[in-house]
mmCIF file of N, CA and C in Angstrom:
data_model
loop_
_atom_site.group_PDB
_atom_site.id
_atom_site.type_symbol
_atom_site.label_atom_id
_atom_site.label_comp_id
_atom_site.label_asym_id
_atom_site.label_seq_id
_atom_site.Cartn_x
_atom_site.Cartn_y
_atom_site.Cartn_z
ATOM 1 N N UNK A 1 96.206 89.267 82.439
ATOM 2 C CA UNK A 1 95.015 88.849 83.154
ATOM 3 C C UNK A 1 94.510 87.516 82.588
ATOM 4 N N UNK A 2 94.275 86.722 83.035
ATOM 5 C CA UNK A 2 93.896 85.586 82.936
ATOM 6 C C UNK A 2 92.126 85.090 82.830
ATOM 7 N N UNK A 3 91.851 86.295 83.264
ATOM 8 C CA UNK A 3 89.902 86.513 83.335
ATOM 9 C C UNK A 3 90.070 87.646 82.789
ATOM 10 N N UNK A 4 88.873 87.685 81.834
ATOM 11 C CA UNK A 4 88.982 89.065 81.463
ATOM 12 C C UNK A 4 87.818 89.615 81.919
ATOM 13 N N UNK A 5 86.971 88.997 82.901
ATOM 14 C CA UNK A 5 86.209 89.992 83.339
ATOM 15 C C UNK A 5 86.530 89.948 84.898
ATOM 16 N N UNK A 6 87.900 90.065 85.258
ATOM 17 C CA UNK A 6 87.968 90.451 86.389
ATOM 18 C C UNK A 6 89.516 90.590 86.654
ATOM 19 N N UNK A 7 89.862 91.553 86.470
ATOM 20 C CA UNK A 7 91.065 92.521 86.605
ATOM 21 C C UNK A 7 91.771 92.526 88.071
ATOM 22 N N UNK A 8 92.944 91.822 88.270
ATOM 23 C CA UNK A 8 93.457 91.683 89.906
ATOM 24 C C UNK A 8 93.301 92.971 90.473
ATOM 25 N N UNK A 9 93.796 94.370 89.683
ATOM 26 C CA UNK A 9 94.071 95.326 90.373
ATOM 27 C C UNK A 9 92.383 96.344 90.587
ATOM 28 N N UNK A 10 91.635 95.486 90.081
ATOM 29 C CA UNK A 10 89.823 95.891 90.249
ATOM 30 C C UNK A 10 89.719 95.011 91.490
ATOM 31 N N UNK A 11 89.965 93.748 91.406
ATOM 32 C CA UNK A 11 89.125 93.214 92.502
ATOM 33 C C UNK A 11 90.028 92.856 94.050
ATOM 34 N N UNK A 12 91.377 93.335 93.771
ATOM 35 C CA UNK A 12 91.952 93.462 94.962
ATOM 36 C C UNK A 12 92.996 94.440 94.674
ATOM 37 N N UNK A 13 92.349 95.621 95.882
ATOM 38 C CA UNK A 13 93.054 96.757 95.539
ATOM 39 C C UNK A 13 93.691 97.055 96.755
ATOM 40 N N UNK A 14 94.968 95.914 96.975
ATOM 41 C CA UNK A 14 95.866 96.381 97.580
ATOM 42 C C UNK A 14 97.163 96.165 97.677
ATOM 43 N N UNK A 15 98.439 97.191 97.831
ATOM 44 C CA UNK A 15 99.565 97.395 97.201
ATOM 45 C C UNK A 15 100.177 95.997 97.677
ATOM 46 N N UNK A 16 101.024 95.175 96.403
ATOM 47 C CA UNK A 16 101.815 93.875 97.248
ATOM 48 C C UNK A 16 103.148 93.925 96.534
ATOM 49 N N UNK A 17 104.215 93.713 96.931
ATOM 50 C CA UNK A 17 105.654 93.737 96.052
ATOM 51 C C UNK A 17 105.688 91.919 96.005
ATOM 52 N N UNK A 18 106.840 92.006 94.630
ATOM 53 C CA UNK A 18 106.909 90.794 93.746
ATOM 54 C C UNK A 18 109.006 90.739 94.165
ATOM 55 N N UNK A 19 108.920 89.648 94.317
ATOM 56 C CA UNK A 19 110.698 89.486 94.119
ATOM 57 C C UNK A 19 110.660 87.986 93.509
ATOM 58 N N UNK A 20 111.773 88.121 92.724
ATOM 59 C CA UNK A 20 112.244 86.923 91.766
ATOM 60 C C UNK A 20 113.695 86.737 91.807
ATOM 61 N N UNK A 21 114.255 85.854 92.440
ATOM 62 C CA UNK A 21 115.924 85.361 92.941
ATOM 63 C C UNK A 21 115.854 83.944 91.702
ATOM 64 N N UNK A 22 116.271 84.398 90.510
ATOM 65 C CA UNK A 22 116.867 83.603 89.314
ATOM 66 C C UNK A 22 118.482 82.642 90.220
ATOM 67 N N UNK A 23 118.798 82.967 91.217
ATOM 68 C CA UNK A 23 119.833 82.575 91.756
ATOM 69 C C UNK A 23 119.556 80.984 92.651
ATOM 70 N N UNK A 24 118.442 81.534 93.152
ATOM 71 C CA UNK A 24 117.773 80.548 94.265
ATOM 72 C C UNK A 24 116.685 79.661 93.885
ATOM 73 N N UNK A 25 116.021 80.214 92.476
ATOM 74 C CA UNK A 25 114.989 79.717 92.335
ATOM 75 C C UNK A 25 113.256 80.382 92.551
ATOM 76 N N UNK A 26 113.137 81.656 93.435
ATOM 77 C CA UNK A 26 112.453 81.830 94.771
ATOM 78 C C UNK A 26 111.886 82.697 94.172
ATOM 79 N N UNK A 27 110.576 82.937 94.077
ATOM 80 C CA UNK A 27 109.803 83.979 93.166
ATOM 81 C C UNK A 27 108.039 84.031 94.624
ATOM 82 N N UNK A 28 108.194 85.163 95.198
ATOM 83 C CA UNK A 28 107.777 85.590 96.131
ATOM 84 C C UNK A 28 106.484 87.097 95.639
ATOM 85 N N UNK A 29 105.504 86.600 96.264
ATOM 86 C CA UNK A 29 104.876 88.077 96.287
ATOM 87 C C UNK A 29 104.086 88.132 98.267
ATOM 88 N N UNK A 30 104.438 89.765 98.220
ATOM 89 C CA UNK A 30 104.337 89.794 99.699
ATOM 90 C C UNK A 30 103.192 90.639 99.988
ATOM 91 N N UNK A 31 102.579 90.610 100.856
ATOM 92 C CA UNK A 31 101.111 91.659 100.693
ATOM 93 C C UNK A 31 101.266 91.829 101.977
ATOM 94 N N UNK A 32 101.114 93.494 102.208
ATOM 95 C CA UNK A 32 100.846 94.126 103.513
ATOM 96 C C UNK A 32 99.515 93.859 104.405
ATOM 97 N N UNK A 33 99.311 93.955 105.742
ATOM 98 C CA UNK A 33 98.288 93.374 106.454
ATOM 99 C C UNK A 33 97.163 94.484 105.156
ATOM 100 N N UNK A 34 95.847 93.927 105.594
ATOM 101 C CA UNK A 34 94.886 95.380 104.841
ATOM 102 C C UNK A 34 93.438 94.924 105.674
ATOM 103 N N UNK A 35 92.760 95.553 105.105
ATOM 104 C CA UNK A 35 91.367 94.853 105.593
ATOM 105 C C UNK A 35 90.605 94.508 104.808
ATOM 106 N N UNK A 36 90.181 93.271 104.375
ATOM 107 C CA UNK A 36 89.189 92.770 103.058
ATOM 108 C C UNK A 36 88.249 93.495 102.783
ATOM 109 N N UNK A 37 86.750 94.205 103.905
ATOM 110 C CA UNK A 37 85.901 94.597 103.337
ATOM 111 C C UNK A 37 85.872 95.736 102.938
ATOM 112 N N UNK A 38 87.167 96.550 102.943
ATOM 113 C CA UNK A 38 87.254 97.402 102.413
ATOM 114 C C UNK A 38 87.727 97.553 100.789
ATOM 115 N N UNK A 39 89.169 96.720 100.623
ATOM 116 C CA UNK A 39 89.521 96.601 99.758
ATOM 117 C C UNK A 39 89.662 95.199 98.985
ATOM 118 N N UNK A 40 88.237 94.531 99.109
ATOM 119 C CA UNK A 40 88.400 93.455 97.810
ATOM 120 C C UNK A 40 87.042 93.402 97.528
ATOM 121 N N UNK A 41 86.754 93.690 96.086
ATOM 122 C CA UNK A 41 85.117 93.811 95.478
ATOM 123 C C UNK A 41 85.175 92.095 95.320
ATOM 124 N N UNK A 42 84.335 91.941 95.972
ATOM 125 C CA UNK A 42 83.833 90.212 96.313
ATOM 126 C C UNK A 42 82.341 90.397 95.858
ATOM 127 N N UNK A 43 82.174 88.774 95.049
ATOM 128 C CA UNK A 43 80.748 89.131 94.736
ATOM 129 C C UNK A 43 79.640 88.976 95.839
ATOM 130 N N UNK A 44 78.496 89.122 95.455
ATOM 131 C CA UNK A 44 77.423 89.055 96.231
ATOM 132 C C UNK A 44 77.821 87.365 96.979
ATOM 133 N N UNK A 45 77.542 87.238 98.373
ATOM 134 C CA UNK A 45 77.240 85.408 99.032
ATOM 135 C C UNK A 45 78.325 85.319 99.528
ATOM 136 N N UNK A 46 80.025 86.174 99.220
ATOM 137 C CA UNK A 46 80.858 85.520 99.729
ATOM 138 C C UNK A 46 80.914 86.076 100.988
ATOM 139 N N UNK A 47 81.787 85.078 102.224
ATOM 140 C CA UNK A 47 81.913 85.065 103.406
ATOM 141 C C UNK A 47 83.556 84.900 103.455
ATOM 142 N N UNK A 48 84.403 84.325 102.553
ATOM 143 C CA UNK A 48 85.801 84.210 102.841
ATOM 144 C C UNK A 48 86.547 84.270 101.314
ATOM 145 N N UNK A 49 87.977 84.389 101.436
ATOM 146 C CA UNK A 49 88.345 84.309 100.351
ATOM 147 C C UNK A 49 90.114 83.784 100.680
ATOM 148 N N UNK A 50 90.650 83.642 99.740
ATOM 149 C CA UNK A 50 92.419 83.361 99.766
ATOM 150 C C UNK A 50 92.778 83.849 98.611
ATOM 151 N N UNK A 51 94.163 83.715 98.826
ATOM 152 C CA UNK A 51 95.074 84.442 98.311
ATOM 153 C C UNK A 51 95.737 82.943 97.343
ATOM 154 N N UNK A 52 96.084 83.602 95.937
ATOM 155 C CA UNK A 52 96.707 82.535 95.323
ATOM 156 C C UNK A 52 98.065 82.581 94.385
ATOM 157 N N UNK A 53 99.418 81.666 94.687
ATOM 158 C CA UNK A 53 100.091 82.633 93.710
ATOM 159 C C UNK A 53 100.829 81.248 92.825
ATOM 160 N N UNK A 54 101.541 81.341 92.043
ATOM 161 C CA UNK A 54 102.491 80.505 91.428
ATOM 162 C C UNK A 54 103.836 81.221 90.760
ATOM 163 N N UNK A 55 104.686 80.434 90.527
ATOM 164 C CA UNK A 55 105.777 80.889 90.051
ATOM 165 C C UNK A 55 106.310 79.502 88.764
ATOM 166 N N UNK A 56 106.701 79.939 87.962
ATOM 167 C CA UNK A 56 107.135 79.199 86.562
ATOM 168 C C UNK A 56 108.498 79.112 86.167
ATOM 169 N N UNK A 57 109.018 78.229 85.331
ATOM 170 C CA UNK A 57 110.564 78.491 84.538
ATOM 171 C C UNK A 57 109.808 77.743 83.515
ATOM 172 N N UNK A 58 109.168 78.526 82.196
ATOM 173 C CA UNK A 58 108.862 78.287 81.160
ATOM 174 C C UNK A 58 109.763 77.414 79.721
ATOM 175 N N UNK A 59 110.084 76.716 79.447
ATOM 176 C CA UNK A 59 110.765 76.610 78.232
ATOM 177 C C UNK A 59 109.973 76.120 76.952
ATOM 178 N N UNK A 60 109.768 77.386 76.049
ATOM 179 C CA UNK A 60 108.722 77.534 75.328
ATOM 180 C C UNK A 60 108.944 76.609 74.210
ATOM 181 N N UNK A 61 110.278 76.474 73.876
ATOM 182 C CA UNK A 61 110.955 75.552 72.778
ATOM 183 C C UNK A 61 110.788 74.593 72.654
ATOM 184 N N UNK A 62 111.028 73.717 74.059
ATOM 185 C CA UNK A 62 110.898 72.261 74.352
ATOM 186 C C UNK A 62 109.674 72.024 75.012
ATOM 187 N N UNK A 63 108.607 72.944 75.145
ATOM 188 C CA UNK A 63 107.373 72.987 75.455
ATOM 189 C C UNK A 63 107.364 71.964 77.066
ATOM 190 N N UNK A 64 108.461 72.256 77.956
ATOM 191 C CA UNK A 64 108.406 71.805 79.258
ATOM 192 C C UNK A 64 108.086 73.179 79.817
ATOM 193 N N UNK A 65 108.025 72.970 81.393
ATOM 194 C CA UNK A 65 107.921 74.004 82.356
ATOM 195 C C UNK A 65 108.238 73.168 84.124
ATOM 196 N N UNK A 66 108.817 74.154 84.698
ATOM 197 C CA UNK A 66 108.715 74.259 85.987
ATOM 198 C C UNK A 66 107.599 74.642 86.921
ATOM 199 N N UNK A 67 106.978 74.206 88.109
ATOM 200 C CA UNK A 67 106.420 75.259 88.300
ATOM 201 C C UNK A 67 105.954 74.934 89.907
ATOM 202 N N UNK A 68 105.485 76.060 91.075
ATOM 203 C CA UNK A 68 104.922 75.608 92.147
ATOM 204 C C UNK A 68 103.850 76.377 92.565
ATOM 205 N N UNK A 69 103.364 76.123 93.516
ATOM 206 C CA UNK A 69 101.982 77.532 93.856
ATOM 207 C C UNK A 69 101.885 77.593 95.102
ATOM 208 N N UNK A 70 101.326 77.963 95.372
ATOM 209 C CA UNK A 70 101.033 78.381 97.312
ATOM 210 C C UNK A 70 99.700 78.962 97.213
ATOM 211 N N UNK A 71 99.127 78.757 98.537
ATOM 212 C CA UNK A 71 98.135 79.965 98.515
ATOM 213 C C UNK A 71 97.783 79.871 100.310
ATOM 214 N N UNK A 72 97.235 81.273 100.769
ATOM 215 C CA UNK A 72 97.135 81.580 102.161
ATOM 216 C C UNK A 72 95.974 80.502 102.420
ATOM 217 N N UNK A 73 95.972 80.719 103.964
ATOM 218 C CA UNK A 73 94.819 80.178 104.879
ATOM 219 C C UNK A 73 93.266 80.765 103.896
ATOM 220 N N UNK A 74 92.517 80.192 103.956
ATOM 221 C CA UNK A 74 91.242 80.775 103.676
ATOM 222 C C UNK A 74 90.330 81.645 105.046
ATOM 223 N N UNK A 75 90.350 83.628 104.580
ATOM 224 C CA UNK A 75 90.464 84.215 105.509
ATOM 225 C C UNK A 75 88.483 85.068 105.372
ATOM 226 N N UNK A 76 88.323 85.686 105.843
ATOM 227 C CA UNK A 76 87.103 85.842 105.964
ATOM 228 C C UNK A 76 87.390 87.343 105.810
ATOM 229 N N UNK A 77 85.868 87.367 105.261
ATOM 230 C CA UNK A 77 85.870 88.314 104.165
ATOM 231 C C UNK A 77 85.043 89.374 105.287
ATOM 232 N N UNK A 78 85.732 90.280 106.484
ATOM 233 C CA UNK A 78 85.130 91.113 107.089
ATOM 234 C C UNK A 78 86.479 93.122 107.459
ATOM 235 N N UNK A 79 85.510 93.114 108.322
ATOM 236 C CA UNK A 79 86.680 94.731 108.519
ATOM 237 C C UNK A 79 87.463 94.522 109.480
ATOM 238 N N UNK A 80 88.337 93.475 110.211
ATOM 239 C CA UNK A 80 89.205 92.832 110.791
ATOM 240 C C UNK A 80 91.028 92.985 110.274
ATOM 241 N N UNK A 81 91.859 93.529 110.299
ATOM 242 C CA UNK A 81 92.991 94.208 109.914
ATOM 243 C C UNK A 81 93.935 92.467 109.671
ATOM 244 N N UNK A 82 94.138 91.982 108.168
ATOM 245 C CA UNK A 82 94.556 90.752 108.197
ATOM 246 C C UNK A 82 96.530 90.641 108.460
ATOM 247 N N UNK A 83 96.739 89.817 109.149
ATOM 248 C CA UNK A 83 98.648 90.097 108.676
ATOM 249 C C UNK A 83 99.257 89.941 107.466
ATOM 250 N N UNK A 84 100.147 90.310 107.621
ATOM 251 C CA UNK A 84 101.033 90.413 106.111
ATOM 252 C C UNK A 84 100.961 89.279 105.658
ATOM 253 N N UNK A 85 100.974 88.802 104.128
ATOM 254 C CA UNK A 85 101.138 87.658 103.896
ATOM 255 C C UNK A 85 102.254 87.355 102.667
ATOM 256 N N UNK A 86 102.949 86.566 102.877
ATOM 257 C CA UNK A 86 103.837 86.290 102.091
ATOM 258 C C UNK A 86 103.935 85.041 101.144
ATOM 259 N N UNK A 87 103.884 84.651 100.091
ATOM 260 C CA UNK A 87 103.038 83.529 99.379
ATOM 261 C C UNK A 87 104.577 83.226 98.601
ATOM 262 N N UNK A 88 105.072 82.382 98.981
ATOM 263 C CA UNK A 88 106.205 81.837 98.108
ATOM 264 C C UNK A 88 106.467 81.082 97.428
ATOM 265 N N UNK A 89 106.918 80.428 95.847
ATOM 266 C CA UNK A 89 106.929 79.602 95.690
ATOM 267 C C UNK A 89 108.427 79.732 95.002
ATOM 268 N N UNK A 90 109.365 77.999 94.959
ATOM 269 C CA UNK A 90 110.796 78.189 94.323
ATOM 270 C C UNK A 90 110.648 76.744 93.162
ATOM 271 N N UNK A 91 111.201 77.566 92.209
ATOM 272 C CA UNK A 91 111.391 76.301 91.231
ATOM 273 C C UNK A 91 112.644 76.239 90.646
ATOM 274 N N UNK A 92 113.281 75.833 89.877
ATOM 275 C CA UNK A 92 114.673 75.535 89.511
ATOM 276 C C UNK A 92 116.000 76.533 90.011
ATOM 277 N N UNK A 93 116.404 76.230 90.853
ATOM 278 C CA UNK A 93 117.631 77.629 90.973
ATOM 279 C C UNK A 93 118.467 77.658 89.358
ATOM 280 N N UNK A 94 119.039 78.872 89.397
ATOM 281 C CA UNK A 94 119.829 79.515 88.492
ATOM 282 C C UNK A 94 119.320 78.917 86.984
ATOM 283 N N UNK A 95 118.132 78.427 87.194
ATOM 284 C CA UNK A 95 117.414 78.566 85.226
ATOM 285 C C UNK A 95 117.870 79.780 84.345
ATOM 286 N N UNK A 96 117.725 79.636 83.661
ATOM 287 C CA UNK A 96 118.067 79.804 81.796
ATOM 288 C C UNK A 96 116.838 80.113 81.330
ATOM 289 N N UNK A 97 115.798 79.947 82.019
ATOM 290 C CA UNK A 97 114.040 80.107 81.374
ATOM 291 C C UNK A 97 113.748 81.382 81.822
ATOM 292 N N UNK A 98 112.724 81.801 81.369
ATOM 293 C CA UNK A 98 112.031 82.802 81.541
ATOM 294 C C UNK A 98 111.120 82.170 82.636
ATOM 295 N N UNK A 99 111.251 83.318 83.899
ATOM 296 C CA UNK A 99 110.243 83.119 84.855
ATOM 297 C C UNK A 99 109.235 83.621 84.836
ATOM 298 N N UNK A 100 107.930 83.626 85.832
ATOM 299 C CA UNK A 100 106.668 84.063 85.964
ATOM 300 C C UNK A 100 106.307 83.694 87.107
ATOM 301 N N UNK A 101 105.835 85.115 87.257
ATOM 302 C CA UNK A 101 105.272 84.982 88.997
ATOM 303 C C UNK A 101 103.435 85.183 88.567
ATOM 304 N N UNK A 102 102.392 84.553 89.437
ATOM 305 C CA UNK A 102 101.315 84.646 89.311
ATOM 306 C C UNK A 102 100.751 85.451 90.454
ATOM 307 N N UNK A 103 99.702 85.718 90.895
ATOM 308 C CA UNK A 103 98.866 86.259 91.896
ATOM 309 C C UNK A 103 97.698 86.271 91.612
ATOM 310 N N UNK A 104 96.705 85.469 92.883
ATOM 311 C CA UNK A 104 95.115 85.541 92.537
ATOM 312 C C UNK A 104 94.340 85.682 93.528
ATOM 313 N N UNK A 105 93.261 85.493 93.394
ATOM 314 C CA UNK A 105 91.909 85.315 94.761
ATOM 315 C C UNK A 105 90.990 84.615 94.381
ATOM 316 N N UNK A 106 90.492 83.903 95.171
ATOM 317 C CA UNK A 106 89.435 82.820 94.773
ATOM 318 C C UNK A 106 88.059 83.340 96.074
ATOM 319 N N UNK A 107 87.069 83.115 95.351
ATOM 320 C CA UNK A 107 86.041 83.214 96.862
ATOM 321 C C UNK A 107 85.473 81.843 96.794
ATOM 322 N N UNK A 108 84.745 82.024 98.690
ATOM 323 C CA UNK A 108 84.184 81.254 98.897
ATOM 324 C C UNK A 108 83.027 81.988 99.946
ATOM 325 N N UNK A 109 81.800 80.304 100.385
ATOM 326 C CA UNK A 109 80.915 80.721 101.266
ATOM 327 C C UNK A 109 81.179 79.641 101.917
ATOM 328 N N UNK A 110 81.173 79.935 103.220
ATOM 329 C CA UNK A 110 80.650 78.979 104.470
ATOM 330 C C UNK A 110 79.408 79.148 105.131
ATOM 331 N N UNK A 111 79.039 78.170 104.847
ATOM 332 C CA UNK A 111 77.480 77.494 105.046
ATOM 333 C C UNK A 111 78.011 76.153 106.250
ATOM 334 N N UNK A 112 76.925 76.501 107.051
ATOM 335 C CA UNK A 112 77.140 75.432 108.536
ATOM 336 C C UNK A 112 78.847 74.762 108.587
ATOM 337 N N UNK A 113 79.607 76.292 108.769
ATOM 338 C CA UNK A 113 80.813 75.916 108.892
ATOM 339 C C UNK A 113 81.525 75.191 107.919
ATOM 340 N N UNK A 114 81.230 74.936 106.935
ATOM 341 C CA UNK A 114 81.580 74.184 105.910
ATOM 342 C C UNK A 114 82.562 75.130 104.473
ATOM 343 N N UNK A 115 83.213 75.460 104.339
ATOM 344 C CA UNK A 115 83.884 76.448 102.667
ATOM 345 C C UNK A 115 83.629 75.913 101.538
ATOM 346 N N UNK A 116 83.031 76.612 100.594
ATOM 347 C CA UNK A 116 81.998 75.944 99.402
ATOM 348 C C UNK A 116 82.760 77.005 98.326
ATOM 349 N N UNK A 117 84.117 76.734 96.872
ATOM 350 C CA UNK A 117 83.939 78.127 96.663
ATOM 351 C C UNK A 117 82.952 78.619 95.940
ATOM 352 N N UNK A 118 82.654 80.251 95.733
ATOM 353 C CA UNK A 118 81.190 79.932 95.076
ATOM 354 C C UNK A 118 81.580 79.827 93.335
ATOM 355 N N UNK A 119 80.180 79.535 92.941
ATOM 356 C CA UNK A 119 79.323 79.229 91.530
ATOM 357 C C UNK A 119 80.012 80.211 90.858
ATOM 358 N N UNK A 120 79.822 81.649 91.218
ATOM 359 C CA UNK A 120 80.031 82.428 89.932
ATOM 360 C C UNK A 120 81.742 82.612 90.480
ATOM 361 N N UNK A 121 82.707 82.008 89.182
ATOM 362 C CA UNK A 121 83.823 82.778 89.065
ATOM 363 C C UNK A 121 84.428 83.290 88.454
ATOM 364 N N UNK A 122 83.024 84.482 88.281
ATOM 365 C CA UNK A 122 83.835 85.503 87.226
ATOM 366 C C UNK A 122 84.517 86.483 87.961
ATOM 367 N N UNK A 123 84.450 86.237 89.291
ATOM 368 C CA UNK A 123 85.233 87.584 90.163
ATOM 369 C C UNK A 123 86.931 87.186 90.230
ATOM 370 N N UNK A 124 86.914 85.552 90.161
ATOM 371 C CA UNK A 124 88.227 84.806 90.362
ATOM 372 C C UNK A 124 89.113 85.699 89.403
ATOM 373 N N UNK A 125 90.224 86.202 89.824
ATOM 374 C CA UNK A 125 91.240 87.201 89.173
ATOM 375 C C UNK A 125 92.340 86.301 89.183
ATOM 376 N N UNK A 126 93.743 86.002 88.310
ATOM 377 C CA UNK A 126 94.950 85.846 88.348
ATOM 378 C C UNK A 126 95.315 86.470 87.292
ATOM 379 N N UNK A 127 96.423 87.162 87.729
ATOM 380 C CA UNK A 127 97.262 88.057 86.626
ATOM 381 C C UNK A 127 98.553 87.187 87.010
ATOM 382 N N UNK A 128 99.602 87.846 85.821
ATOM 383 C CA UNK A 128 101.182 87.613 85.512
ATOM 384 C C UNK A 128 101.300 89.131 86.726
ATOM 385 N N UNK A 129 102.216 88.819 87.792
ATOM 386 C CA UNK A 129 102.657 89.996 88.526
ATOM 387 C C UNK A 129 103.645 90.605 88.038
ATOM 388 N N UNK A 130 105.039 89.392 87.922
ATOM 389 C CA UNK A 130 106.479 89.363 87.253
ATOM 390 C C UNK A 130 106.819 88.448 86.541
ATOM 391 N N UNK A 131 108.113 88.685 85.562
ATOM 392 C CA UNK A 131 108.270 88.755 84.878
ATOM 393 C C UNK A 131 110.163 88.520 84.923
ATOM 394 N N UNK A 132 110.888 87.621 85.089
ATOM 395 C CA UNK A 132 112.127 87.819 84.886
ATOM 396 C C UNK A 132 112.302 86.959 83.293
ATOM 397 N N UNK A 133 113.599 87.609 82.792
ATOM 398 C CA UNK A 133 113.975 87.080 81.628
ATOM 399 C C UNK A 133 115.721 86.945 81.846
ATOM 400 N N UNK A 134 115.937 86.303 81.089
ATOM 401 C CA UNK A 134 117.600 85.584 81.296
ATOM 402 C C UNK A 134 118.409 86.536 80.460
#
């Protein structure tokens, strides 16, 4: 966990699978449609939120790294059934490094149509999902 006062699997509680292709490069996490206001404790003000992920080829030795991120549309935070989302990112095919897949959520408010994210982000969650090693 990367926040420690806000735990991915506390503030978004819903099931997503992780794949990591050391072959291709391609380190993927996929999340089933769900519905936000059910399952994501958002703080007080927010109106929307996204999805955030990254993927790494660490080399701890030579203190370099690989790395890319993605993150979804910014989706609104109501009881509306969202589609699957699939957040991909590829960095070096067939590395020798130790990979890392990330996953997060960020909020926001829209005010006169505008996305502001908010002030407090202590709700902002990113954890390590996966984990490949060589």
């Amino acid at each position: 966990e990367f926040n420690v006062n806000a735990a991915l699997n506390t503030i978004f509680n819903v099931p997503y699978t992780t794949a990591i292709d050391r072959a291709t490069g391609a380190l993927s996490v996929t999340v089933p449609a769900f519905v936000p206001a059910t399952t994501i404790l958002a703080p007080a003000g927010t109106t929307h939120f996204k999805l955030l992920s990254a993927g790494a080829a660490i080399d701890f030795d030579g203190e370099k790294f690989v790395s890319a991120n993605t993150s979804s549309v910014v989706l609104p935070l109501n009881q509306a059934l969202t589609a699957a989302i699939t957040l991909a990112n590829t960095v070096t095919a067939g590395s020798n490094l130790p990979l890392f897949l990330v996953l997060g959520i960020q909020f926001f408010q829209v005010v006169n149509g505008n996305q502001y994210p908010l002030n407090d982000t202590s709700f902002n969650a990113l954890s390590i999902v996966a984990i490949d090693k060589p």
